[in-house]
CSV table of C-alpha atoms in Angstrom, one decimal:
chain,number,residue,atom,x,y,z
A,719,UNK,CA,14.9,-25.5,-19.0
A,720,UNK,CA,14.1,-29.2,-19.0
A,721,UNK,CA,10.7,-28.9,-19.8
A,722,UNK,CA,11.5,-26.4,-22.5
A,723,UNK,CA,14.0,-28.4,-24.2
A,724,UNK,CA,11.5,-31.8,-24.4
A,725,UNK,CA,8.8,-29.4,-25.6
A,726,UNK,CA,11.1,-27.9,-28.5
A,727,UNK,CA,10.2,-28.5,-31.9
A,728,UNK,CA,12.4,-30.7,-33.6
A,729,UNK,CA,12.0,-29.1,-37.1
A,730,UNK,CA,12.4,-25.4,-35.8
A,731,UNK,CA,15.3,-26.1,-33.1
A,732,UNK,CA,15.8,-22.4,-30.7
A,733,UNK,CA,19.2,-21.0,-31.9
A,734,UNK,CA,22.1,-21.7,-30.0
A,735,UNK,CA,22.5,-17.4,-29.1
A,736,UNK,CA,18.9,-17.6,-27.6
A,737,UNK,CA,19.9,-21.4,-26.0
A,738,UNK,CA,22.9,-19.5,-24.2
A,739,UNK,CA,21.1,-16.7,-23.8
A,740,UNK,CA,18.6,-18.5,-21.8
A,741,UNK,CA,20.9,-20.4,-19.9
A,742,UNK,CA,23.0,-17.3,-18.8
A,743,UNK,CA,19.7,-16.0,-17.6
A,744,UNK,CA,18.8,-19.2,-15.2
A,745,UNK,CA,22.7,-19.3,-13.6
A,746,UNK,CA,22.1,-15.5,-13.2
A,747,UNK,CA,18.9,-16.4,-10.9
A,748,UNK,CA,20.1,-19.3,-9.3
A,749,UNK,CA,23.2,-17.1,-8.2
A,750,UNK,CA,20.8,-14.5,-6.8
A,751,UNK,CA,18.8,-17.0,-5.1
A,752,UNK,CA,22.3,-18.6,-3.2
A,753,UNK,CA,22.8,-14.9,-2.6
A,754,UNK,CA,19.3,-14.4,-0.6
A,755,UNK,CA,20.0,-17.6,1.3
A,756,UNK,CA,23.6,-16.3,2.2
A,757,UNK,CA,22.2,-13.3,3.2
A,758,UNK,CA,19.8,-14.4,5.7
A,759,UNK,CA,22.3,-16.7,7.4
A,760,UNK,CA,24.4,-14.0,7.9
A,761,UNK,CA,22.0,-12.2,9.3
A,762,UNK,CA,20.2,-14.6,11.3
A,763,UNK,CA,24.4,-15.3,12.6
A,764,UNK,CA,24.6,-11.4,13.6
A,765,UNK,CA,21.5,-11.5,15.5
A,766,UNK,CA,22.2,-15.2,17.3
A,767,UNK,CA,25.6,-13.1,18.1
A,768,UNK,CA,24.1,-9.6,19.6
A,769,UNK,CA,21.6,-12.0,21.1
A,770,UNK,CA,24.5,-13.9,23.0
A,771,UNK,CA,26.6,-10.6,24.0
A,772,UNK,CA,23.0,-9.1,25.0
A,773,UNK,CA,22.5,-11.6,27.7
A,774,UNK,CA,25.3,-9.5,29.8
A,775,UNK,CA,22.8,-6.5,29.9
A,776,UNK,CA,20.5,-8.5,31.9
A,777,UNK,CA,20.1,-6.7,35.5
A,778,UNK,CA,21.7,-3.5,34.6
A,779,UNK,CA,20.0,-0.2,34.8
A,780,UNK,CA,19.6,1.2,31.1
A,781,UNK,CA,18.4,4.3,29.6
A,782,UNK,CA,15.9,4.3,26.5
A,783,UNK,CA,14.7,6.4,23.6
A,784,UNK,CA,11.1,5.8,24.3
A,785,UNK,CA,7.6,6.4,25.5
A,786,UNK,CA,7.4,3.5,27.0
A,787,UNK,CA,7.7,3.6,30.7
A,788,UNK,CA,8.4,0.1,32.9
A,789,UNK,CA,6.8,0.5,36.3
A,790,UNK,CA,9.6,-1.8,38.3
A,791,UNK,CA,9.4,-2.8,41.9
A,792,UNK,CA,6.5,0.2,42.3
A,793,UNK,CA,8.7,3.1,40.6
A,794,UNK,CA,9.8,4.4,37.7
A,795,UNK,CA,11.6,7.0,35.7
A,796,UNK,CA,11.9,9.2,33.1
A,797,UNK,CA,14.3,11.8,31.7
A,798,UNK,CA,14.0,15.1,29.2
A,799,UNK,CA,15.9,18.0,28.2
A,800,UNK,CA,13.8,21.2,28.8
A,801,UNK,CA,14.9,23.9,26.7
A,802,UNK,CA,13.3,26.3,29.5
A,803,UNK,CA,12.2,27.2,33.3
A,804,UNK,CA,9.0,26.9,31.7
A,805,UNK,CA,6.3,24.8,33.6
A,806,UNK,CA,6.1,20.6,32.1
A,807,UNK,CA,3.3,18.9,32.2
A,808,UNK,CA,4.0,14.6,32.6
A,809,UNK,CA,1.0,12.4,32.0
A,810,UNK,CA,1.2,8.6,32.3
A,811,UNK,CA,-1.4,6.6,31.1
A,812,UNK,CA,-2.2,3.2,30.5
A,813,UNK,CA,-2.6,0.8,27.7
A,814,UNK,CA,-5.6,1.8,27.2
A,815,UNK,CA,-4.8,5.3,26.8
A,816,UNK,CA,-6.3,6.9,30.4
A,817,UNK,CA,-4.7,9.2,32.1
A,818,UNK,CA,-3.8,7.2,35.2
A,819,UNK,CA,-1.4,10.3,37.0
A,820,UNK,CA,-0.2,13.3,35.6
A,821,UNK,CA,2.2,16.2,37.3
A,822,UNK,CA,3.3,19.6,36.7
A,823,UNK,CA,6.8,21.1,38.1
A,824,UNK,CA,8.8,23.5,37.3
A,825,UNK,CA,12.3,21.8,35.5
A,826,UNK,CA,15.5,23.4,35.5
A,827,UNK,CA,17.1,24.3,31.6
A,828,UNK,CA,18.8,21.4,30.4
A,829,UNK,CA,18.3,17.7,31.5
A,830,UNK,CA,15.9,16.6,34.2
A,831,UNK,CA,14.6,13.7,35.5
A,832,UNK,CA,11.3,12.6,37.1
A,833,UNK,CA,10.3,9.2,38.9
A,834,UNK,CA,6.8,8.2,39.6
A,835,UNK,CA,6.2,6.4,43.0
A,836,UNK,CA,3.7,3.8,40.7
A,837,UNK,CA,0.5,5.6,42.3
A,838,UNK,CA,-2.4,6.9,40.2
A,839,UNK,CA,-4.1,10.1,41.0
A,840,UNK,CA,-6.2,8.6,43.5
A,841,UNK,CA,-3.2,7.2,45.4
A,842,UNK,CA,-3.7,3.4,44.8
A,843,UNK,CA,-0.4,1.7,44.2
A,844,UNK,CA,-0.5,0.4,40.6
A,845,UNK,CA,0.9,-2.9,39.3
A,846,UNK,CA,4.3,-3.1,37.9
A,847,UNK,CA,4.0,-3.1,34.0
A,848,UNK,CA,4.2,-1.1,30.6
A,849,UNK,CA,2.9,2.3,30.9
A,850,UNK,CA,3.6,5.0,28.5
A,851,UNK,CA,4.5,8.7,29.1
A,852,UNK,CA,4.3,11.6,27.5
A,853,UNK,CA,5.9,15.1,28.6
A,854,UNK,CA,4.6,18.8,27.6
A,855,UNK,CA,6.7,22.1,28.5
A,856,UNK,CA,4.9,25.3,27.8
A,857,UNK,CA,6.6,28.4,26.0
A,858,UNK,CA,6.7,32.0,26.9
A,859,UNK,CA,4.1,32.4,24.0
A,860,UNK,CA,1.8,30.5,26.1
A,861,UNK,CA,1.9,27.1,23.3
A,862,UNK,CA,3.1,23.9,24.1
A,863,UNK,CA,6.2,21.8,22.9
A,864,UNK,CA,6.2,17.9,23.5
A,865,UNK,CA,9.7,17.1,24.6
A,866,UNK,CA,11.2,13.4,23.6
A,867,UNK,CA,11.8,11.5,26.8
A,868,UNK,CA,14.5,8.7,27.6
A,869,UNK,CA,13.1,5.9,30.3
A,870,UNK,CA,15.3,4.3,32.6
A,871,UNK,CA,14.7,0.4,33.9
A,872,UNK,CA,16.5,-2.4,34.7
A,873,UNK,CA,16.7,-5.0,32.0
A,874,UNK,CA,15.3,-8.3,33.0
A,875,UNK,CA,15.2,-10.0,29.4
A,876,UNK,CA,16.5,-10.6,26.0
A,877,UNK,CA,15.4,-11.8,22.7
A,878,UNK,CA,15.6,-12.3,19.4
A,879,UNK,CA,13.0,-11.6,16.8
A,880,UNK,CA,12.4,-11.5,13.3
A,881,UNK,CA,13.4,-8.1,12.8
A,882,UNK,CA,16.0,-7.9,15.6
A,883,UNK,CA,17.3,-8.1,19.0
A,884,UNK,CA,15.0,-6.9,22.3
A,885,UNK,CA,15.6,-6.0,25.5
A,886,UNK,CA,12.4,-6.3,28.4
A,887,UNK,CA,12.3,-3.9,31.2
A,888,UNK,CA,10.0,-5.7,33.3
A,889,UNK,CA,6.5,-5.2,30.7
A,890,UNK,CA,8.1,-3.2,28.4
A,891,UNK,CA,9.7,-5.0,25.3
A,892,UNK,CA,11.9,-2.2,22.8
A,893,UNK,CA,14.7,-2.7,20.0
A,894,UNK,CA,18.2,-2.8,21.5
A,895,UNK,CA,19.0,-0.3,19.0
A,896,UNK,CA,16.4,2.4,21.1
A,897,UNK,CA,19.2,1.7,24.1
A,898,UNK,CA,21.2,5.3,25.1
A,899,UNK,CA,23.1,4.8,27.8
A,900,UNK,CA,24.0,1.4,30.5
A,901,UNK,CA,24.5,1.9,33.9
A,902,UNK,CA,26.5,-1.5,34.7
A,903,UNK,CA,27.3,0.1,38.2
A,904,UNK,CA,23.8,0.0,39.7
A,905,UNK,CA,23.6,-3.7,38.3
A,906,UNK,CA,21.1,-5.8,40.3
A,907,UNK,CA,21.5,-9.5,40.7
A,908,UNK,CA,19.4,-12.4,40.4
């Protein structure tokens, strides 16, 4: 507005509607702008406040939404619903995709749960980290369904990101939003 005003020509002066116009326009952004910066300190004070009362879930046993399985201490789990006594297929694999075990059973109708032991197929204990997991049932018209699975760990960390709060499960880093369940009585301490 400044600049405008030294650069105005004196002999054809802007009219004062257009002036105020103007000047209606630059409060209008400068508002918006004190908006944006509001805005992110809330935000940034929401997460700095789930970060804080996140640091409670740090030893308990929780249950995510995920693929995402954390091999802990040598073992892990995972749980699904099986709409059937059809047969599941579970295959872990690694981060770079092979298949590093894999099992079939037989679940029950409704919720199961499965732990893996940490070994591979060829029996070698494997080291504790991020693993992934995926679980197939088959149907009576011989076709397969994946199922969604929930993994269960033990929190070990917390922290805050750019686009939210995380929770660690040994190697495995997810949104605390992708949390289901906590399991404060099987806590572990440190």
């Amino acid at each position: 507005l400044t600049t405008q005003l030294q650069h105005q020509d004196p002999s054809s002066p802007m009219s004062t509607d257009s002036f105020s116009s103007e000047l209606a326009q630059f409060a209008g952004v400068e508002q918006q702008v004190q908006t944006n910066t509001n805005l992110a300190t809330l935000i940034s004070a929401t997460q700095d406040s789930t970060l804080t009362s996140s640091q409670s879930l740090v030893g308990n046993n929780v249950s995510v939404s995920s693929s995402q399985l954390a091999l802990q201490n040598g073992t892990a789990s995972v749980s699904f619903d099986a709409d059937s006594t059809e047969p599941v297929a579970i295959a872990i694999t690694d981060s770079a995709g092979n298949t590093i075990r894999s099992a079939e059973l037989t679940p029950s109708s409704g919720e199961n749960t499965w732990t893996w032991d940490g070994k591979n197929d060829a029996g070698t204990q494997l080291a504790d980290g991020a693993y992934t997991v995926a679980v197939v049932q088959a149907t009576a018209t011989g076709s397969t369904t994946a199922l969604q699975t929930t993994t269960n760990g033990t929190v070990t960390g917390v922290q805050k990101t750019s686009s939210g709060v995380n929770v660690q499960l040994g190697g495995v880093t997810t949104s605390i939003d992708n949390l289901s369940s906590i399991d404060a009585s099987q806590a572990t301490t440190s």
